[in-house]
């Protein structure tokens, strides 16, 4: 049995002060949802205040990115150790990182290795663009992203990771994939690739989230799918009521 996981990706939203207000708004509601792992991923500058508010709760904290080197002359970057001081999770390879900041599968792979070295659970994002989808390249692209990100790991290491299938055309657009279609990609392409490379047990142990316009009104459909284990939520994670409702939907599923 895979424990459902609902993670909020705040992206570049919320100052530290605004983050405190948002967490205060959702804390009680989130804590009332049992049996679901809940994770908040605020921007770096809000990690410390949010960590203080989550201490002693069952709500996890994650970063949205990090560098792969332990330290060094990398002006403007944040190291894995800096993230691990406050957080247990890190989102890696988000499509916005790939599209706007030039992250390749190789860079994502280095970051995933760095995450494990620092006891961080990576939430590794994969997904196809609209053009790739229309050219019938979804399976090929996702296979390449999954294999690339997980190069050099053992089945045991992979088993503890979290993957997120986020079709790029569904992110922030209000156009979610249908739940059946998302489940098909997760089951056949993502778990299929994992089975080929790491074996059936690892492929079944990995939690795979769906992301892309998950809202309170559609969350339950995704969570009802057998191969989808939760959600990576962007826009709706910035609204306390909406995020709590999505977490509650994961519990019911
Ligand atoms: P969205 O973002 O929920 O706003 O579509 C999801 C994501 O990018 O992780």
mmCIF file of C-alpha atoms and ligand atoms in Angstrom:
data_model
loop_
_atom_site.group_PDB
_atom_site.id
_atom_site.type_symbol
_atom_site.label_atom_id
_atom_site.label_comp_id
_atom_site.label_asym_id
_atom_site.label_seq_id
_atom_site.Cartn_x
_atom_site.Cartn_y
_atom_site.Cartn_z
ATOM 1 C CA UNK A 1 0.000 0.000 0.000
ATOM 2 C CA UNK A 2 1.364 3.406 -1.003
ATOM 3 C CA UNK A 3 0.493 6.254 1.380
ATOM 4 C CA UNK A 4 -1.104 9.123 -0.568
ATOM 5 C CA UNK A 5 0.930 12.322 -0.752
ATOM 6 C CA UNK A 6 -0.328 15.820 -1.504
ATOM 7 C CA UNK A 7 2.343 18.470 -2.035
ATOM 8 C CA UNK A 8 1.816 22.200 -2.518
ATOM 9 C CA UNK A 9 4.228 23.868 -4.937
ATOM 10 C CA UNK A 10 3.976 27.536 -4.118
ATOM 11 C CA UNK A 11 6.359 28.526 -6.932
ATOM 12 C CA UNK A 12 7.527 32.151 -6.711
ATOM 13 C CA UNK A 13 4.697 33.268 -4.462
ATOM 14 C CA UNK A 14 4.540 34.491 -0.857
ATOM 15 C CA UNK A 15 7.014 36.541 1.125
ATOM 16 C CA UNK A 16 8.006 35.082 4.486
ATOM 17 C CA UNK A 17 5.284 37.120 6.169
ATOM 18 C CA UNK A 18 2.632 36.089 3.633
ATOM 19 C CA UNK A 19 3.778 32.483 4.005
ATOM 20 C CA UNK A 20 3.175 32.619 7.755
ATOM 21 C CA UNK A 21 -0.364 33.879 7.199
ATOM 22 C CA UNK A 22 -1.116 31.181 4.623
ATOM 23 C CA UNK A 23 0.245 28.392 6.833
ATOM 24 C CA UNK A 24 -1.704 29.710 9.815
ATOM 25 C CA UNK A 25 -4.848 29.529 7.656
ATOM 26 C CA UNK A 26 -4.349 25.922 6.569
ATOM 27 C CA UNK A 27 -2.561 24.345 9.523
ATOM 28 C CA UNK A 28 -5.594 23.159 11.485
ATOM 29 C CA UNK A 29 -7.401 21.885 8.405
ATOM 30 C CA UNK A 30 -4.378 19.981 7.145
ATOM 31 C CA UNK A 31 -3.635 18.431 10.518
ATOM 32 C CA UNK A 32 -7.194 17.131 10.664
ATOM 33 C CA UNK A 33 -6.556 15.056 7.523
ATOM 34 C CA UNK A 34 -4.979 11.791 8.640
ATOM 35 C CA UNK A 35 -3.602 8.969 6.543
ATOM 36 C CA UNK A 36 -2.257 11.345 3.887
ATOM 37 C CA UNK A 37 1.258 12.731 3.738
ATOM 38 C CA UNK A 38 1.018 16.500 3.356
ATOM 39 C CA UNK A 39 3.951 18.600 2.177
ATOM 40 C CA UNK A 40 4.347 22.353 1.694
ATOM 41 C CA UNK A 41 6.994 23.658 -0.729
ATOM 42 C CA UNK A 42 7.346 27.416 -0.216
ATOM 43 C CA UNK A 43 10.128 29.530 -1.758
ATOM 44 C CA UNK A 44 13.569 29.311 -0.118
ATOM 45 C CA UNK A 45 13.117 32.556 1.834
ATOM 46 C CA UNK A 46 10.033 31.161 3.561
ATOM 47 C CA UNK A 47 11.523 27.755 4.475
ATOM 48 C CA UNK A 48 12.755 28.868 7.898
ATOM 49 C CA UNK A 49 9.546 30.527 9.142
ATOM 50 C CA UNK A 50 7.378 27.741 7.710
ATOM 51 C CA UNK A 51 9.635 25.086 9.293
ATOM 52 C CA UNK A 52 9.104 26.765 12.660
ATOM 53 C CA UNK A 53 5.334 26.626 12.213
ATOM 54 C CA UNK A 54 5.327 22.981 11.087
ATOM 55 C CA UNK A 55 7.550 21.737 13.910
ATOM 56 C CA UNK A 56 5.677 19.118 15.922
ATOM 57 C CA UNK A 57 3.014 18.659 13.230
ATOM 58 C CA UNK A 58 2.685 15.806 10.725
ATOM 59 C CA UNK A 59 3.091 18.222 7.794
ATOM 60 C CA UNK A 60 6.310 17.961 5.813
ATOM 61 C CA UNK A 61 8.371 20.716 4.260
ATOM 62 C CA UNK A 62 10.010 20.763 0.848
ATOM 63 C CA UNK A 63 12.065 23.057 -1.349
ATOM 64 C CA UNK A 64 11.325 23.644 -5.033
ATOM 65 C CA UNK A 65 14.871 23.285 -6.341
ATOM 66 C CA UNK A 66 18.511 23.217 -5.235
ATOM 67 C CA UNK A 67 22.021 22.998 -6.659
ATOM 68 C CA UNK A 68 23.734 19.609 -6.854
ATOM 69 C CA UNK A 69 27.087 20.614 -5.363
ATOM 70 C CA UNK A 70 27.550 20.514 -1.600
ATOM 71 C CA UNK A 71 29.061 24.003 -1.543
ATOM 72 C CA UNK A 72 31.234 26.316 -3.599
ATOM 73 C CA UNK A 73 31.432 29.368 -5.817
ATOM 74 C CA UNK A 74 27.918 29.231 -7.280
ATOM 75 C CA UNK A 75 26.588 32.731 -6.725
ATOM 76 C CA UNK A 76 22.888 32.792 -6.056
ATOM 77 C CA UNK A 77 22.488 29.051 -5.573
ATOM 78 C CA UNK A 78 21.249 27.011 -2.590
ATOM 79 C CA UNK A 79 23.012 23.760 -1.634
ATOM 80 C CA UNK A 80 21.428 20.433 -0.663
ATOM 81 C CA UNK A 81 22.757 20.830 2.897
ATOM 82 C CA UNK A 82 21.089 24.248 3.171
ATOM 83 C CA UNK A 83 17.780 22.731 2.093
ATOM 84 C CA UNK A 84 18.194 19.683 4.335
ATOM 85 C CA UNK A 85 18.630 21.909 7.373
ATOM 86 C CA UNK A 86 14.919 22.759 7.172
ATOM 87 C CA UNK A 87 13.225 20.430 4.695
ATOM 88 C CA UNK A 88 12.789 16.709 4.039
ATOM 89 C CA UNK A 89 11.627 16.934 0.423
ATOM 90 C CA UNK A 90 12.791 18.700 -2.703
ATOM 91 C CA UNK A 91 10.977 19.131 -6.009
ATOM 92 C CA UNK A 92 13.432 18.427 -8.847
ATOM 93 C CA UNK A 93 13.144 18.764 -12.608
ATOM 94 C CA UNK A 94 9.936 20.780 -12.573
ATOM 95 C CA UNK A 95 9.009 21.702 -16.144
ATOM 96 C CA UNK A 96 9.463 25.391 -15.344
ATOM 97 C CA UNK A 97 13.066 24.641 -14.282
ATOM 98 C CA UNK A 98 13.591 22.673 -17.485
ATOM 99 C CA UNK A 99 11.978 25.297 -19.734
ATOM 100 C CA UNK A 100 13.199 28.567 -18.203
ATOM 101 C CA UNK A 101 16.453 27.586 -16.507
ATOM 102 C CA UNK A 102 17.890 25.073 -18.935
ATOM 103 C CA UNK A 103 17.705 21.995 -16.712
ATOM 104 C CA UNK A 104 18.481 18.853 -18.654
ATOM 105 C CA UNK A 105 17.893 15.230 -17.660
ATOM 106 C CA UNK A 106 21.584 15.089 -16.703
ATOM 107 C CA UNK A 107 21.301 18.078 -14.372
ATOM 108 C CA UNK A 108 18.144 16.628 -12.832
ATOM 109 C CA UNK A 109 20.015 13.353 -12.318
ATOM 110 C CA UNK A 110 22.861 15.107 -10.491
ATOM 111 C CA UNK A 111 20.345 16.847 -8.263
ATOM 112 C CA UNK A 112 18.536 13.606 -7.461
ATOM 113 C CA UNK A 113 21.867 12.049 -6.443
ATOM 114 C CA UNK A 114 22.600 15.084 -4.257
ATOM 115 C CA UNK A 115 19.160 14.831 -2.666
ATOM 116 C CA UNK A 116 19.703 11.230 -1.578
ATOM 117 C CA UNK A 117 23.160 12.037 -0.240
ATOM 118 C CA UNK A 118 21.505 14.603 2.021
ATOM 119 C CA UNK A 119 18.587 12.400 3.064
ATOM 120 C CA UNK A 120 16.100 14.467 1.091
ATOM 121 C CA UNK A 121 13.205 12.740 -0.645
ATOM 122 C CA UNK A 122 13.128 13.989 -4.232
ATOM 123 C CA UNK A 123 9.834 14.700 -5.979
ATOM 124 C CA UNK A 124 11.015 14.213 -9.557
ATOM 125 C CA UNK A 125 8.802 15.849 -12.183
ATOM 126 C CA UNK A 126 8.327 14.555 -15.698
ATOM 127 C CA UNK A 127 5.885 15.540 -18.418
ATOM 128 C CA UNK A 128 5.423 16.232 -22.094
ATOM 129 C CA UNK A 129 4.695 19.495 -23.921
ATOM 130 C CA UNK A 130 1.579 20.002 -26.030
ATOM 131 C CA UNK A 131 3.649 19.674 -29.230
ATOM 132 C CA UNK A 132 5.150 16.394 -28.031
ATOM 133 C CA UNK A 133 1.726 15.106 -27.109
ATOM 134 C CA UNK A 134 0.266 16.031 -30.484
ATOM 135 C CA UNK A 135 3.208 14.373 -32.233
ATOM 136 C CA UNK A 136 2.491 11.192 -30.248
ATOM 137 C CA UNK A 137 5.819 11.490 -28.408
ATOM 138 C CA UNK A 138 4.471 11.373 -24.842
ATOM 139 C CA UNK A 139 5.748 7.874 -24.054
ATOM 140 C CA UNK A 140 9.155 8.497 -25.617
ATOM 141 C CA UNK A 141 9.696 11.786 -23.750
ATOM 142 C CA UNK A 142 8.575 10.424 -20.387
ATOM 143 C CA UNK A 143 10.696 7.290 -20.743
ATOM 144 C CA UNK A 144 13.728 9.461 -21.464
ATOM 145 C CA UNK A 145 13.012 11.762 -18.508
ATOM 146 C CA UNK A 146 12.423 8.914 -16.045
ATOM 147 C CA UNK A 147 15.475 6.932 -17.174
ATOM 148 C CA UNK A 148 17.647 10.064 -17.244
ATOM 149 C CA UNK A 149 16.665 11.308 -13.805
ATOM 150 C CA UNK A 150 17.157 7.883 -12.213
ATOM 151 C CA UNK A 151 20.444 6.903 -13.853
ATOM 152 C CA UNK A 152 22.870 5.298 -11.404
ATOM 153 C CA UNK A 153 20.449 4.389 -8.622
ATOM 154 C CA UNK A 154 19.621 1.009 -7.122
ATOM 155 C CA UNK A 155 16.092 -0.386 -7.017
ATOM 156 C CA UNK A 156 16.082 0.173 -3.267
ATOM 157 C CA UNK A 157 16.971 3.845 -3.628
ATOM 158 C CA UNK A 158 14.358 4.359 -6.318
ATOM 159 C CA UNK A 159 11.665 2.713 -4.175
ATOM 160 C CA UNK A 160 11.738 5.590 -1.695
ATOM 161 C CA UNK A 161 11.450 8.354 -4.287
ATOM 162 C CA UNK A 162 8.397 10.269 -5.400
ATOM 163 C CA UNK A 163 7.698 10.988 -9.068
ATOM 164 C CA UNK A 164 5.221 13.498 -10.411
ATOM 165 C CA UNK A 165 3.606 13.242 -13.838
ATOM 166 C CA UNK A 166 2.845 16.775 -14.924
ATOM 167 C CA UNK A 167 1.768 17.167 -18.535
ATOM 168 C CA UNK A 168 3.101 20.648 -19.305
ATOM 169 C CA UNK A 169 -0.006 21.670 -21.233
ATOM 170 C CA UNK A 170 -2.034 21.102 -18.044
ATOM 171 C CA UNK A 171 0.095 23.241 -15.707
ATOM 172 C CA UNK A 172 -1.501 26.524 -14.702
ATOM 173 C CA UNK A 173 -3.859 26.367 -17.666
ATOM 174 C CA UNK A 174 -6.991 25.084 -15.979
ATOM 175 C CA UNK A 175 -6.892 22.193 -18.495
ATOM 176 C CA UNK A 176 -6.199 19.080 -16.467
ATOM 177 C CA UNK A 177 -5.556 15.791 -18.227
ATOM 178 C CA UNK A 178 -8.435 13.378 -17.868
ATOM 179 C CA UNK A 179 -7.852 11.161 -14.862
ATOM 180 C CA UNK A 180 -7.951 8.012 -17.018
ATOM 181 C CA UNK A 181 -5.413 9.407 -19.453
ATOM 182 C CA UNK A 182 -3.071 10.472 -16.633
ATOM 183 C CA UNK A 183 -3.403 7.055 -15.027
ATOM 184 C CA UNK A 184 -2.591 5.344 -18.307
ATOM 185 C CA UNK A 185 0.657 7.336 -18.671
ATOM 186 C CA UNK A 186 1.585 6.679 -15.044
ATOM 187 C CA UNK A 187 0.809 2.947 -15.227
ATOM 188 C CA UNK A 188 2.125 2.104 -18.680
ATOM 189 C CA UNK A 189 4.911 4.594 -19.262
ATOM 190 C CA UNK A 190 6.218 5.610 -15.829
ATOM 191 C CA UNK A 191 5.736 2.350 -13.924
ATOM 192 C CA UNK A 192 6.535 0.475 -17.130
ATOM 193 C CA UNK A 193 9.912 2.214 -17.422
ATOM 194 C CA UNK A 194 10.565 1.682 -13.715
ATOM 195 C CA UNK A 195 9.786 -2.029 -14.069
ATOM 196 C CA UNK A 196 12.194 -2.432 -16.991
ATOM 197 C CA UNK A 197 15.006 -0.647 -15.200
ATOM 198 C CA UNK A 198 14.494 -1.436 -11.520
ATOM 199 C CA UNK A 199 12.093 -4.363 -11.368
ATOM 200 C CA UNK A 200 8.457 -4.805 -10.509
ATOM 201 C CA UNK A 201 8.806 -4.341 -6.726
ATOM 202 C CA UNK A 202 10.476 -0.932 -7.049
ATOM 203 C CA UNK A 203 8.014 0.147 -9.754
ATOM 204 C CA UNK A 204 5.107 -0.676 -7.433
ATOM 205 C CA UNK A 205 6.712 0.962 -4.381
ATOM 206 C CA UNK A 206 7.370 4.375 -5.955
ATOM 207 C CA UNK A 207 4.697 6.936 -5.318
ATOM 208 C CA UNK A 208 3.631 8.753 -8.467
ATOM 209 C CA UNK A 209 1.672 12.002 -8.183
ATOM 210 C CA UNK A 210 -0.342 13.765 -10.853
ATOM 211 C CA UNK A 211 0.139 17.512 -11.297
ATOM 212 C CA UNK A 212 -1.435 20.088 -13.579
ATOM 213 C CA UNK A 213 -4.536 22.093 -12.681
ATOM 214 C CA UNK A 214 -5.517 19.896 -9.732
ATOM 215 C CA UNK A 215 -8.395 21.656 -7.957
ATOM 216 C CA UNK A 216 -10.874 20.668 -5.250
ATOM 217 C CA UNK A 217 -13.497 19.857 -7.903
ATOM 218 C CA UNK A 218 -11.339 17.390 -9.876
ATOM 219 C CA UNK A 219 -8.910 16.006 -7.261
ATOM 220 C CA UNK A 220 -11.066 13.013 -6.300
ATOM 221 C CA UNK A 221 -11.114 11.719 -9.892
ATOM 222 C CA UNK A 222 -7.320 11.569 -9.962
ATOM 223 C CA UNK A 223 -7.054 9.996 -6.522
ATOM 224 C CA UNK A 224 -9.542 7.299 -7.536
ATOM 225 C CA UNK A 225 -7.098 6.068 -10.188
ATOM 226 C CA UNK A 226 -5.159 2.966 -9.121
ATOM 227 C CA UNK A 227 -1.709 4.191 -10.188
ATOM 228 C CA UNK A 228 -1.971 7.823 -9.032
ATOM 229 C CA UNK A 229 -0.870 8.264 -5.429
ATOM 230 C CA UNK A 230 -1.555 11.926 -4.841
ATOM 231 C CA UNK A 231 -1.007 15.340 -6.349
ATOM 232 C CA UNK A 232 1.541 18.074 -6.868
ATOM 233 C CA UNK A 233 -0.606 21.172 -6.613
ATOM 234 C CA UNK A 234 0.405 24.636 -7.845
ATOM 235 C CA UNK A 235 -2.211 27.372 -7.972
ATOM 236 C CA UNK A 236 -4.697 25.692 -5.623
ATOM 237 C CA UNK A 237 -2.006 25.250 -2.938
ATOM 238 C CA UNK A 238 -1.975 29.036 -2.456
ATOM 239 C CA UNK A 239 -5.530 28.951 -1.132
ATOM 240 C CA UNK A 240 -5.919 27.389 2.290
ATOM 241 C CA UNK A 241 -9.451 26.043 1.737
ATOM 242 C CA UNK A 242 -8.617 24.590 -1.653
ATOM 243 C CA UNK A 243 -5.446 22.844 -0.517
ATOM 244 C CA UNK A 244 -7.121 21.386 2.569
ATOM 245 C CA UNK A 245 -10.005 20.155 0.383
ATOM 246 C CA UNK A 246 -7.556 18.441 -1.987
ATOM 247 C CA UNK A 247 -5.765 16.746 0.927
ATOM 248 C CA UNK A 248 -9.143 15.607 2.284
ATOM 249 C CA UNK A 249 -10.038 14.171 -1.148
ATOM 250 C CA UNK A 250 -6.833 12.104 -1.059
ATOM 251 C CA UNK A 251 -7.886 10.630 2.265
ATOM 252 C CA UNK A 252 -11.261 9.554 0.965
ATOM 253 C CA UNK A 253 -9.819 7.862 -2.111
HETATM 254 P P1 LIG B 1 -0.908 24.031 -11.231
HETATM 255 O O1 LIG B 1 0.682 23.718 -11.108
HETATM 256 O O2 LIG B 1 -1.592 23.202 -10.191
HETATM 257 O O3 LIG B 1 -1.030 25.509 -10.981
HETATM 258 O O4 LIG B 1 -1.314 23.641 -12.623
HETATM 259 C C1 LIG B 1 1.163 22.432 -10.874
HETATM 260 C C2 LIG B 1 2.674 22.421 -10.864
HETATM 261 O O5 LIG B 1 3.294 23.128 -11.667
HETATM 262 O O6 LIG B 1 3.308 21.719 -10.024
#
